[in-house]
């Protein structure tokens, strides 16, 4: 019985072997094909190869021609509709650009030429103005612009005209009188920190005692060293 079953299986395998080999070759070929090549091959299997003279029946040919005509007509109508839509969009955009900008609160304009959102306007404090007398009574809109201007050339020029260095000690000072008073105090503290040779210079006598300059000179004049 086993031998008989093997003979039957072998006979069936011999009959379907060409189909199996063709299927394997086709599977390998499809792995190396692109999508367009696979679609072209499928179309040739259904309708026959192009240029072979094999065409569809008269009914199918007529239907295909009607479909092609309908597609061409629909395409032309679609292009006309697209052109009309483009014209309408262009007209609406032109009308929007020509329309006056409604900005009753004086909000600054953004990069698109339109007022920025009001919440952003409030967030950055652009509704507050900060004047600076050193910059010629220039007003800066918003805290960020005000803080930034202390490092800019205009404020540095104003400080230079006053004879005051534009250091971090004067950051936040906008009044000329305040800047001058602060500069006077800083000069006093700086002068107090300078080395005074008369008071701070030290000498040592023959006994190893450390004396300042004034004491040493007094003892030297008295001959006590």
Short mmCIF file of C-alpha atoms in Angstrom, two decimals, residues 54 104 114 135 146 180 222:
data_model
loop_
_atom_site.label_atom_id
_atom_site.label_comp_id
_atom_site.label_asym_id
_atom_site.label_seq_id
_atom_site.Cartn_x
_atom_site.Cartn_y
_atom_site.Cartn_z
CA UNK A 54 -5.20 40.95 -29.79
CA UNK A 104 -8.00 99.76 17.89
CA UNK A 114 -1.20 91.73 10.93
CA UNK A 135 19.21 107.87 25.68
CA UNK A 146 14.08 97.98 28.00
CA UNK A 180 26.34 110.77 38.16
CA UNK A 222 65.34 110.63 66.58
#
